[in-house]
Amino acid sequence: MALCVTDTERALACRDGKAAMNLKLISIFVIFFTSVVGISLPVLLARLFQGKPVHDKAILLIKCFAAGVILSTSLVHVLPDAFDALSDCQVSSRHPWKDFPFSGLVTLIGVLTALLVDLTATSHVENHQQGHNRDGGYAAVGTSEELGSVCKKIVDVEIQHAEQEKEAEELMKMKQRLVSQVLEIGIIFHSVIIGVTLGMSQNQCTIRTLVAALSFHQIFEGMGLGGCIAQAGFSLGTTAYMSFMFSVTTPMGILLGMIVFSITGYDDTSPNALILEGLLGSLSSGILIYMALVDLIALDFFHNKLMSGQPFLKKVSFIALLLGSTTMSILALWA
């Protein structure tokens, strides 16, 4: 308990409700602007390169950078914060929080939830393909009179195969869109937690540091999500809607945190706030870990046709992945 008392005394020196309120109002506009910039950059770059020979490679590199950002976000930012929240002495001294590692359990639930969504979507895609494949096949050759019909059948099958390849590409696009949507859900959880925590805080020293750090955080996280949205090929309206939702989530979280504090008096150090932060953080971390490793990194490095027989592209893609994860990890020094 001595550690809790020491931390509380240190925090009281920086507590100033009026100064904190002014900083939070400024942060709403600053974070909204940086979020818009971050998520718009890869989307605009993708549209700029559209129709050009380097379009697919540019999208691939943007997505690899995005995968690094999202993996680092989940492992370096979200998960440690969730563990810290549930390990705080105000929470860990209570039952049942001191009896079981709930952070790890809820992270596991997040991973399995993302897997269940992925399996459901994949099963739907496979059933759709099998339904079209049942009509295909070659007829048995009998007498010479059947030769003409067999040749026609072969031509029909070849046409059908071409149509199936086109359908497979469309279904892959459907999968990429689902990945982008689930990814945004995980990021929105994380953004709400950040916003509410900032909105409930009355510590002007913490807020001042967080506003600067979160501005860069939102730029790189927005680039991560924007890269996935760009590759999924959404319509302009859907792209604008998803970009808008990402941009307003953290500012709305800040407003929500300010409202919660004004009604309940809870700040970001209260036990209930720490428990909520820890559980939601663990859940979003599990979702983001799964999406980054399985649906982004594994899919691009092991199942992407562009990577086949192009060692240089693989190296550049890995450098993009490393750059994204390193950049986001460095931001953990401040936020």
mmCIF file of C-alpha atoms in Angstrom:
data_model
loop_
_atom_site.group_PDB
_atom_site.id
_atom_site.type_symbol
_atom_site.label_atom_id
_atom_site.label_comp_id
_atom_site.label_asym_id
_atom_site.label_seq_id
_atom_site.Cartn_x
_atom_site.Cartn_y
_atom_site.Cartn_z
ATOM 1 C CA MET A 1 0.000 0.000 0.000
ATOM 2 C CA ALA A 2 2.988 2.332 0.493
ATOM 3 C CA LEU A 3 3.473 2.430 -3.274
ATOM 4 C CA CYS A 4 -0.165 3.474 -3.766
ATOM 5 C CA VAL A 5 0.173 6.292 -1.231
ATOM 6 C CA THR A 6 3.399 7.523 -2.831
ATOM 7 C CA ASP A 7 1.851 7.508 -6.301
ATOM 8 C CA THR A 8 -1.200 9.373 -5.015
ATOM 9 C CA GLU A 9 0.894 12.058 -3.346
ATOM 10 C CA ARG A 10 2.924 12.543 -6.535
ATOM 11 C CA ALA A 11 -0.241 12.812 -8.636
ATOM 12 C CA LEU A 12 -1.854 15.380 -6.296
ATOM 13 C CA ALA A 13 0.897 17.879 -7.107
ATOM 14 C CA CYS A 14 -0.244 17.908 -10.749
ATOM 15 C CA ARG A 15 -4.006 17.863 -10.137
ATOM 16 C CA ASP A 16 -5.673 21.011 -11.471
ATOM 17 C CA GLY A 17 -9.216 20.568 -12.747
ATOM 18 C CA LYS A 18 -9.412 23.855 -14.684
ATOM 19 C CA ALA A 19 -6.040 23.418 -16.440
ATOM 20 C CA ALA A 20 -6.865 19.784 -17.179
ATOM 21 C CA MET A 21 -10.222 20.804 -18.721
ATOM 22 C CA ASN A 22 -8.543 23.315 -21.062
ATOM 23 C CA LEU A 23 -5.946 20.757 -22.160
ATOM 24 C CA LYS A 24 -8.650 18.153 -22.842
ATOM 25 C CA LEU A 25 -10.680 20.555 -25.000
ATOM 26 C CA ILE A 26 -7.558 21.320 -27.043
ATOM 27 C CA SER A 27 -6.729 17.604 -27.320
ATOM 28 C CA ILE A 28 -10.148 16.822 -28.876
ATOM 29 C CA PHE A 29 -9.404 18.989 -31.933
ATOM 30 C CA VAL A 30 -5.709 18.088 -32.169
ATOM 31 C CA ILE A 31 -6.315 14.337 -31.994
ATOM 32 C CA PHE A 32 -9.214 14.524 -34.464
ATOM 33 C CA PHE A 33 -6.999 16.363 -36.973
ATOM 34 C CA THR A 34 -4.061 13.948 -36.612
ATOM 35 C CA SER A 35 -6.413 10.958 -36.909
ATOM 36 C CA VAL A 36 -7.818 12.319 -40.182
ATOM 37 C CA VAL A 37 -4.297 12.893 -41.528
ATOM 38 C CA GLY A 38 -3.118 9.407 -40.524
ATOM 39 C CA ILE A 39 -5.974 7.395 -42.002
ATOM 40 C CA SER A 40 -6.247 9.544 -45.149
ATOM 41 C CA LEU A 41 -2.591 9.220 -46.230
ATOM 42 C CA PRO A 42 -2.625 5.531 -47.326
ATOM 43 C CA VAL A 43 -6.110 5.840 -48.842
ATOM 44 C CA LEU A 44 -5.064 8.848 -50.947
ATOM 45 C CA LEU A 45 -1.769 7.183 -51.931
ATOM 46 C CA ALA A 46 -3.657 4.064 -53.060
ATOM 47 C CA ARG A 47 -5.982 6.165 -55.244
ATOM 48 C CA LEU A 48 -2.990 8.084 -56.592
ATOM 49 C CA PHE A 49 -1.251 4.884 -57.744
ATOM 50 C CA GLN A 50 -4.461 3.220 -58.974
ATOM 51 C CA GLY A 51 -4.163 2.010 -62.571
ATOM 52 C CA LYS A 52 -0.374 2.280 -62.547
ATOM 53 C CA PRO A 53 1.980 -0.752 -62.757
ATOM 54 C CA VAL A 54 3.282 -0.170 -59.214
ATOM 55 C CA HIS A 55 -0.212 -0.003 -57.668
ATOM 56 C CA ASP A 56 -0.307 -3.562 -56.262
ATOM 57 C CA LYS A 57 3.244 -3.349 -54.906
ATOM 58 C CA ALA A 58 2.588 0.050 -53.323
ATOM 59 C CA ILE A 59 -0.544 -1.297 -51.610
ATOM 60 C CA LEU A 60 1.420 -4.355 -50.398
ATOM 61 C CA LEU A 61 4.149 -2.180 -48.840
ATOM 62 C CA ILE A 62 1.581 0.083 -47.188
ATOM 63 C CA LYS A 63 -0.167 -2.977 -45.756
ATOM 64 C CA CYS A 64 3.118 -4.456 -44.443
ATOM 65 C CA PHE A 65 3.873 -1.151 -42.711
ATOM 66 C CA ALA A 66 0.310 -1.246 -41.337
ATOM 67 C CA ALA A 67 0.790 -4.788 -40.016
ATOM 68 C CA GLY A 68 3.900 -3.674 -38.120
ATOM 69 C CA VAL A 69 2.052 -0.717 -36.605
ATOM 70 C CA ILE A 70 -0.898 -2.855 -35.501
ATOM 71 C CA LEU A 71 1.261 -5.661 -34.084
ATOM 72 C CA SER A 72 3.297 -3.136 -32.102
ATOM 73 C CA THR A 73 0.115 -1.380 -30.947
ATOM 74 C CA SER A 74 -1.266 -4.626 -29.527
ATOM 75 C CA LEU A 75 1.929 -5.953 -27.893
ATOM 76 C CA VAL A 76 3.754 -2.780 -26.827
ATOM 77 C CA HIS A 77 0.894 -0.358 -26.100
ATOM 78 C CA VAL A 78 -2.434 -2.049 -25.394
ATOM 79 C CA LEU A 79 -1.468 -5.293 -23.626
ATOM 80 C CA PRO A 80 1.044 -3.790 -21.142
ATOM 81 C CA ASP A 81 -1.462 -1.039 -20.255
ATOM 82 C CA ALA A 82 -4.154 -3.655 -19.640
ATOM 83 C CA PHE A 83 -1.831 -5.695 -17.393
ATOM 84 C CA ASP A 84 -0.824 -2.530 -15.500
ATOM 85 C CA ALA A 85 -4.459 -1.508 -14.969
ATOM 86 C CA LEU A 86 -5.459 -4.879 -13.477
ATOM 87 C CA SER A 87 -2.173 -5.120 -11.518
ATOM 88 C CA ASP A 88 -2.703 -1.762 -9.803
ATOM 89 C CA CYS A 89 -2.699 -2.155 -6.018
ATOM 90 C CA GLN A 90 -6.277 -0.797 -5.804
ATOM 91 C CA VAL A 91 -7.472 -3.673 -8.025
ATOM 92 C CA SER A 92 -5.018 -6.498 -7.343
ATOM 93 C CA SER A 93 -5.714 -6.340 -3.591
ATOM 94 C CA ARG A 94 -9.366 -7.343 -4.206
ATOM 95 C CA HIS A 95 -11.132 -10.615 -4.978
ATOM 96 C CA PRO A 96 -11.304 -12.043 -7.628
ATOM 97 C CA TRP A 97 -8.703 -9.846 -9.338
ATOM 98 C CA LYS A 98 -5.853 -10.992 -7.110
ATOM 99 C CA ASP A 99 -6.737 -14.674 -7.567
ATOM 100 C CA PHE A 100 -6.497 -15.041 -11.340
ATOM 101 C CA PRO A 101 -4.621 -13.431 -14.309
ATOM 102 C CA PHE A 102 -7.677 -11.922 -15.975
ATOM 103 C CA SER A 103 -5.622 -9.884 -18.459
ATOM 104 C CA GLY A 104 -4.260 -13.034 -20.084
ATOM 105 C CA LEU A 105 -7.671 -14.732 -20.026
ATOM 106 C CA VAL A 106 -9.499 -11.841 -21.708
ATOM 107 C CA THR A 107 -6.686 -11.500 -24.277
ATOM 108 C CA LEU A 108 -7.174 -15.193 -25.079
ATOM 109 C CA ILE A 109 -10.926 -14.583 -25.438
ATOM 110 C CA GLY A 110 -10.145 -11.757 -27.864
ATOM 111 C CA VAL A 111 -7.909 -14.024 -29.973
ATOM 112 C CA LEU A 112 -10.511 -16.815 -30.053
ATOM 113 C CA THR A 113 -13.290 -14.332 -30.891
ATOM 114 C CA ALA A 114 -11.304 -13.031 -33.867
ATOM 115 C CA LEU A 115 -10.605 -16.637 -34.929
ATOM 116 C CA LEU A 116 -14.317 -17.504 -34.723
ATOM 117 C CA VAL A 117 -15.222 -14.531 -36.923
ATOM 118 C CA ASP A 118 -12.469 -15.510 -39.366
ATOM 119 C CA LEU A 119 -13.594 -19.158 -39.508
ATOM 120 C CA THR A 120 -17.222 -18.155 -40.044
ATOM 121 C CA ALA A 121 -16.283 -15.846 -42.912
ATOM 122 C CA THR A 122 -13.941 -18.430 -44.492
ATOM 123 C CA SER A 123 -16.602 -21.145 -44.235
ATOM 124 C CA HIS A 124 -19.100 -18.852 -45.962
ATOM 125 C CA VAL A 125 -16.595 -18.164 -48.763
ATOM 126 C CA GLU A 126 -15.801 -21.888 -49.241
ATOM 127 C CA ASN A 127 -19.484 -22.873 -49.325
ATOM 128 C CA HIS A 128 -20.109 -20.157 -51.917
ATOM 129 C CA GLN A 129 -17.299 -21.529 -54.090
ATOM 130 C CA GLN A 130 -18.386 -25.177 -53.746
ATOM 131 C CA GLY A 131 -21.904 -24.265 -54.794
ATOM 132 C CA HIS A 132 -20.531 -22.968 -58.104
ATOM 133 C CA ASN A 133 -18.109 -25.858 -58.596
ATOM 134 C CA ARG A 134 -20.769 -28.598 -58.443
ATOM 135 C CA ASP A 135 -21.962 -27.765 -61.930
ATOM 136 C CA GLY A 136 -18.484 -28.160 -63.481
ATOM 137 C CA GLY A 137 -16.810 -31.336 -64.760
ATOM 138 C CA TYR A 138 -15.934 -33.300 -67.860
ATOM 139 C CA ALA A 139 -18.331 -35.698 -69.607
ATOM 140 C CA ALA A 140 -17.255 -39.287 -70.329
ATOM 141 C CA VAL A 141 -16.260 -39.893 -73.976
ATOM 142 C CA GLY A 142 -18.414 -42.467 -75.747
ATOM 143 C CA THR A 143 -18.968 -42.766 -79.529
ATOM 144 C CA SER A 144 -17.540 -40.463 -82.196
ATOM 145 C CA GLU A 145 -20.911 -38.716 -82.460
ATOM 146 C CA GLU A 146 -20.326 -37.373 -78.940
ATOM 147 C CA LEU A 147 -17.000 -35.766 -79.841
ATOM 148 C CA GLY A 148 -18.558 -32.446 -80.798
ATOM 149 C CA SER A 149 -20.555 -32.221 -77.586
ATOM 150 C CA VAL A 150 -17.472 -33.165 -75.523
ATOM 151 C CA CYS A 151 -15.394 -30.412 -77.186
ATOM 152 C CA LYS A 152 -18.166 -27.953 -76.457
ATOM 153 C CA LYS A 153 -18.213 -29.179 -72.877
ATOM 154 C CA ILE A 154 -14.444 -28.640 -72.561
ATOM 155 C CA VAL A 155 -14.790 -25.072 -73.851
ATOM 156 C CA ASP A 156 -17.660 -24.463 -71.420
ATOM 157 C CA VAL A 157 -15.554 -25.797 -68.540
ATOM 158 C CA GLU A 158 -12.637 -23.524 -69.482
ATOM 159 C CA ILE A 159 -14.965 -20.538 -69.535
ATOM 160 C CA GLN A 160 -16.385 -21.653 -66.211
ATOM 161 C CA HIS A 161 -12.876 -21.911 -64.716
ATOM 162 C CA ALA A 162 -12.116 -18.348 -65.834
ATOM 163 C CA GLU A 163 -15.350 -17.192 -64.214
ATOM 164 C CA GLN A 164 -14.465 -19.078 -61.027
ATOM 165 C CA GLU A 165 -11.066 -17.369 -60.876
ATOM 166 C CA LYS A 166 -12.812 -14.027 -61.148
ATOM 167 C CA GLU A 167 -15.239 -15.056 -58.411
ATOM 168 C CA ALA A 168 -12.324 -16.199 -56.225
ATOM 169 C CA GLU A 169 -10.772 -12.737 -56.543
ATOM 170 C CA GLU A 170 -14.069 -11.135 -55.597
ATOM 171 C CA LEU A 171 -14.419 -13.463 -52.604
ATOM 172 C CA MET A 172 -10.864 -12.604 -51.554
ATOM 173 C CA LYS A 173 -11.890 -8.954 -51.659
ATOM 174 C CA MET A 174 -14.833 -9.846 -49.410
ATOM 175 C CA LYS A 175 -12.409 -11.476 -46.960
ATOM 176 C CA GLN A 176 -10.137 -8.403 -47.017
ATOM 177 C CA ARG A 177 -13.127 -6.177 -46.314
ATOM 178 C CA LEU A 178 -14.133 -8.343 -43.363
ATOM 179 C CA VAL A 179 -10.553 -8.199 -42.051
ATOM 180 C CA SER A 180 -10.593 -4.386 -42.282
ATOM 181 C CA GLN A 181 -13.925 -4.182 -40.461
ATOM 182 C CA VAL A 182 -12.878 -6.517 -37.614
ATOM 183 C CA LEU A 183 -9.579 -4.660 -37.379
ATOM 184 C CA GLU A 184 -11.400 -1.358 -37.031
ATOM 185 C CA ILE A 185 -13.532 -2.822 -34.234
ATOM 186 C CA GLY A 186 -10.377 -3.788 -32.313
ATOM 187 C CA ILE A 187 -8.820 -0.352 -32.880
ATOM 188 C CA ILE A 188 -12.050 1.400 -31.858
ATOM 189 C CA PHE A 189 -11.999 -0.491 -28.523
ATOM 190 C CA HIS A 190 -8.446 0.726 -28.007
ATOM 191 C CA SER A 191 -9.280 4.302 -29.045
ATOM 192 C CA VAL A 192 -12.287 4.479 -26.711
ATOM 193 C CA ILE A 193 -10.097 3.335 -23.803
ATOM 194 C CA ILE A 194 -7.467 5.977 -24.597
ATOM 195 C CA GLY A 195 -10.101 8.704 -24.933
ATOM 196 C CA VAL A 196 -12.052 7.826 -21.777
ATOM 197 C CA THR A 197 -8.848 7.531 -19.729
ATOM 198 C CA LEU A 198 -7.683 10.940 -20.935
ATOM 199 C CA GLY A 199 -11.129 12.472 -20.415
ATOM 200 C CA MET A 200 -11.389 11.211 -16.819
ATOM 201 C CA SER A 201 -7.877 12.299 -15.855
ATOM 202 C CA GLN A 202 -7.436 15.428 -13.738
ATOM 203 C CA ASN A 203 -3.655 15.251 -13.877
ATOM 204 C CA GLN A 204 -2.456 18.100 -16.090
ATOM 205 C CA CYS A 205 1.127 16.730 -16.202
ATOM 206 C CA THR A 206 -0.094 13.419 -17.635
ATOM 207 C CA ILE A 207 -2.511 15.056 -20.084
ATOM 208 C CA ARG A 208 0.123 17.453 -21.455
ATOM 209 C CA THR A 209 2.455 14.549 -22.283
ATOM 210 C CA LEU A 210 -0.342 12.355 -23.626
ATOM 211 C CA VAL A 211 -1.728 14.941 -26.061
ATOM 212 C CA ALA A 212 1.599 15.216 -27.893
ATOM 213 C CA ALA A 213 2.279 11.480 -27.849
ATOM 214 C CA LEU A 214 -1.262 10.490 -28.862
ATOM 215 C CA SER A 215 -1.150 12.834 -31.840
ATOM 216 C CA PHE A 216 1.694 10.793 -33.340
ATOM 217 C CA HIS A 217 0.070 7.585 -32.084
ATOM 218 C CA GLN A 218 -3.126 8.331 -34.011
ATOM 219 C CA ILE A 219 -1.195 9.206 -37.172
ATOM 220 C CA PHE A 220 0.600 5.834 -37.284
ATOM 221 C CA GLU A 221 -2.397 3.793 -36.126
ATOM 222 C CA GLY A 222 -4.505 5.578 -38.738
ATOM 223 C CA MET A 223 -1.922 4.705 -41.396
ATOM 224 C CA GLY A 224 -2.166 1.079 -40.291
ATOM 225 C CA LEU A 225 -5.936 0.909 -40.607
ATOM 226 C CA GLY A 226 -5.952 3.082 -43.743
ATOM 227 C CA GLY A 227 -3.566 0.678 -45.497
ATOM 228 C CA CYS A 228 -5.958 -2.219 -44.910
ATOM 229 C CA ILE A 229 -8.967 -0.170 -46.018
ATOM 230 C CA ALA A 230 -7.113 0.848 -49.194
ATOM 231 C CA GLN A 231 -6.348 -2.771 -50.131
ATOM 232 C CA ALA A 232 -9.900 -3.946 -49.425
ATOM 233 C CA GLY A 233 -11.225 -1.718 -52.223
ATOM 234 C CA PHE A 234 -14.263 -0.291 -50.437
ATOM 235 C CA SER A 235 -16.540 2.182 -52.161
ATOM 236 C CA LEU A 236 -15.860 5.868 -51.584
ATOM 237 C CA GLY A 237 -18.797 6.166 -49.178
ATOM 238 C CA THR A 238 -17.734 3.183 -47.048
ATOM 239 C CA THR A 239 -14.110 4.361 -47.007
ATOM 240 C CA ALA A 240 -15.200 7.826 -45.869
ATOM 241 C CA TYR A 241 -17.479 6.323 -43.181
ATOM 242 C CA MET A 242 -14.765 4.022 -41.772
ATOM 243 C CA SER A 243 -12.223 6.866 -41.822
ATOM 244 C CA PHE A 244 -14.671 9.166 -40.043
ATOM 245 C CA MET A 245 -15.452 6.546 -37.368
ATOM 246 C CA PHE A 246 -11.757 6.064 -36.616
ATOM 247 C CA SER A 247 -11.146 9.824 -36.495
ATOM 248 C CA VAL A 248 -13.963 10.644 -34.056
ATOM 249 C CA THR A 249 -13.651 7.658 -31.700
ATOM 250 C CA THR A 250 -10.846 9.013 -29.505
ATOM 251 C CA PRO A 251 -12.300 12.576 -29.299
ATOM 252 C CA MET A 252 -15.709 11.083 -28.437
ATOM 253 C CA GLY A 253 -13.996 8.918 -25.811
ATOM 254 C CA ILE A 254 -12.459 12.066 -24.282
ATOM 255 C CA LEU A 255 -15.912 13.709 -24.113
ATOM 256 C CA LEU A 256 -17.379 10.533 -22.597
ATOM 257 C CA GLY A 257 -14.614 10.437 -19.979
ATOM 258 C CA MET A 258 -15.275 14.092 -19.071
ATOM 259 C CA ILE A 259 -19.013 13.360 -18.710
ATOM 260 C CA VAL A 260 -18.383 10.252 -16.582
ATOM 261 C CA PHE A 261 -16.074 12.218 -14.285
ATOM 262 C CA SER A 262 -18.578 15.077 -13.910
ATOM 263 C CA ILE A 263 -21.424 12.652 -13.045
ATOM 264 C CA THR A 264 -19.673 10.007 -10.918
ATOM 265 C CA GLY A 265 -16.515 11.740 -9.693
ATOM 266 C CA TYR A 266 -14.496 8.709 -10.863
ATOM 267 C CA ASP A 267 -11.134 9.609 -12.298
ATOM 268 C CA ASP A 268 -8.742 7.441 -14.288
ATOM 269 C CA THR A 269 -7.180 6.059 -11.075
ATOM 270 C CA SER A 270 -10.416 4.745 -9.506
ATOM 271 C CA PRO A 271 -10.679 0.934 -9.156
ATOM 272 C CA ASN A 272 -13.772 0.672 -11.388
ATOM 273 C CA ALA A 273 -12.125 2.710 -14.147
ATOM 274 C CA LEU A 274 -8.962 0.579 -13.929
ATOM 275 C CA ILE A 275 -10.951 -2.668 -14.157
ATOM 276 C CA LEU A 276 -12.886 -1.443 -17.211
ATOM 277 C CA GLU A 277 -9.671 -0.220 -18.849
ATOM 278 C CA GLY A 278 -7.904 -3.527 -18.167
ATOM 279 C CA LEU A 279 -10.712 -5.748 -19.495
ATOM 280 C CA LEU A 280 -11.419 -3.739 -22.664
ATOM 281 C CA GLY A 281 -7.692 -3.324 -23.314
ATOM 282 C CA SER A 282 -7.078 -7.060 -23.006
ATOM 283 C CA LEU A 283 -9.963 -7.874 -25.340
ATOM 284 C CA SER A 284 -8.856 -5.403 -28.020
ATOM 285 C CA SER A 285 -5.244 -6.589 -27.666
ATOM 286 C CA GLY A 286 -6.267 -10.193 -28.401
ATOM 287 C CA ILE A 287 -8.229 -9.126 -31.479
ATOM 288 C CA LEU A 288 -5.352 -6.989 -32.786
ATOM 289 C CA ILE A 289 -2.695 -9.681 -32.171
ATOM 290 C CA TYR A 290 -4.698 -12.245 -34.154
ATOM 291 C CA MET A 291 -5.499 -9.861 -36.992
ATOM 292 C CA ALA A 292 -1.889 -8.651 -37.308
ATOM 293 C CA LEU A 293 -0.252 -12.097 -37.270
ATOM 294 C CA VAL A 294 -2.807 -14.214 -39.143
ATOM 295 C CA ASP A 295 -4.795 -11.943 -41.458
ATOM 296 C CA LEU A 296 -2.061 -9.437 -42.304
ATOM 297 C CA ILE A 297 1.491 -10.796 -41.881
ATOM 298 C CA ALA A 298 0.910 -14.500 -42.619
ATOM 299 C CA LEU A 299 -1.477 -13.763 -45.480
ATOM 300 C CA ASP A 300 0.890 -11.350 -47.227
ATOM 301 C CA PHE A 301 4.197 -13.139 -46.663
ATOM 302 C CA PHE A 302 3.043 -16.726 -47.331
ATOM 303 C CA HIS A 303 -0.083 -16.536 -49.523
ATOM 304 C CA ASN A 304 0.400 -13.455 -51.710
ATOM 305 C CA LYS A 305 1.080 -14.099 -55.416
ATOM 306 C CA LEU A 306 3.193 -10.932 -55.669
ATOM 307 C CA MET A 307 5.703 -12.423 -53.205
ATOM 308 C CA SER A 308 6.270 -15.579 -55.279
ATOM 309 C CA GLY A 309 9.689 -15.569 -56.931
ATOM 310 C CA GLN A 310 10.463 -11.987 -55.931
ATOM 311 C CA PRO A 311 13.080 -12.058 -53.137
ATOM 312 C CA PHE A 312 13.682 -8.305 -53.389
ATOM 313 C CA LEU A 313 9.989 -7.529 -52.826
ATOM 314 C CA LYS A 314 9.993 -9.851 -49.799
ATOM 315 C CA LYS A 315 12.969 -7.993 -48.326
ATOM 316 C CA VAL A 316 11.420 -4.584 -48.922
ATOM 317 C CA SER A 317 8.111 -5.792 -47.441
ATOM 318 C CA PHE A 318 9.900 -7.072 -44.344
ATOM 319 C CA ILE A 319 11.692 -3.721 -43.989
ATOM 320 C CA ALA A 320 8.283 -1.970 -44.217
ATOM 321 C CA LEU A 321 6.955 -4.323 -41.512
ATOM 322 C CA LEU A 322 9.997 -3.651 -39.326
ATOM 323 C CA LEU A 323 9.728 0.106 -39.875
ATOM 324 C CA GLY A 324 6.052 0.145 -38.870
ATOM 325 C CA SER A 325 6.609 -1.893 -35.704
ATOM 326 C CA THR A 326 9.725 0.083 -34.710
ATOM 327 C CA THR A 327 8.085 3.478 -35.217
ATOM 328 C CA MET A 328 5.060 2.522 -33.131
ATOM 329 C CA SER A 329 7.206 0.890 -30.440
ATOM 330 C CA ILE A 330 9.295 4.050 -29.980
ATOM 331 C CA LEU A 331 6.096 5.986 -29.202
ATOM 332 C CA ALA A 332 5.629 3.757 -26.128
ATOM 333 C CA LEU A 333 8.268 5.938 -24.447
ATOM 334 C CA TRP A 334 5.645 8.701 -24.172
ATOM 335 C CA ALA A 335 2.250 7.005 -24.546
#
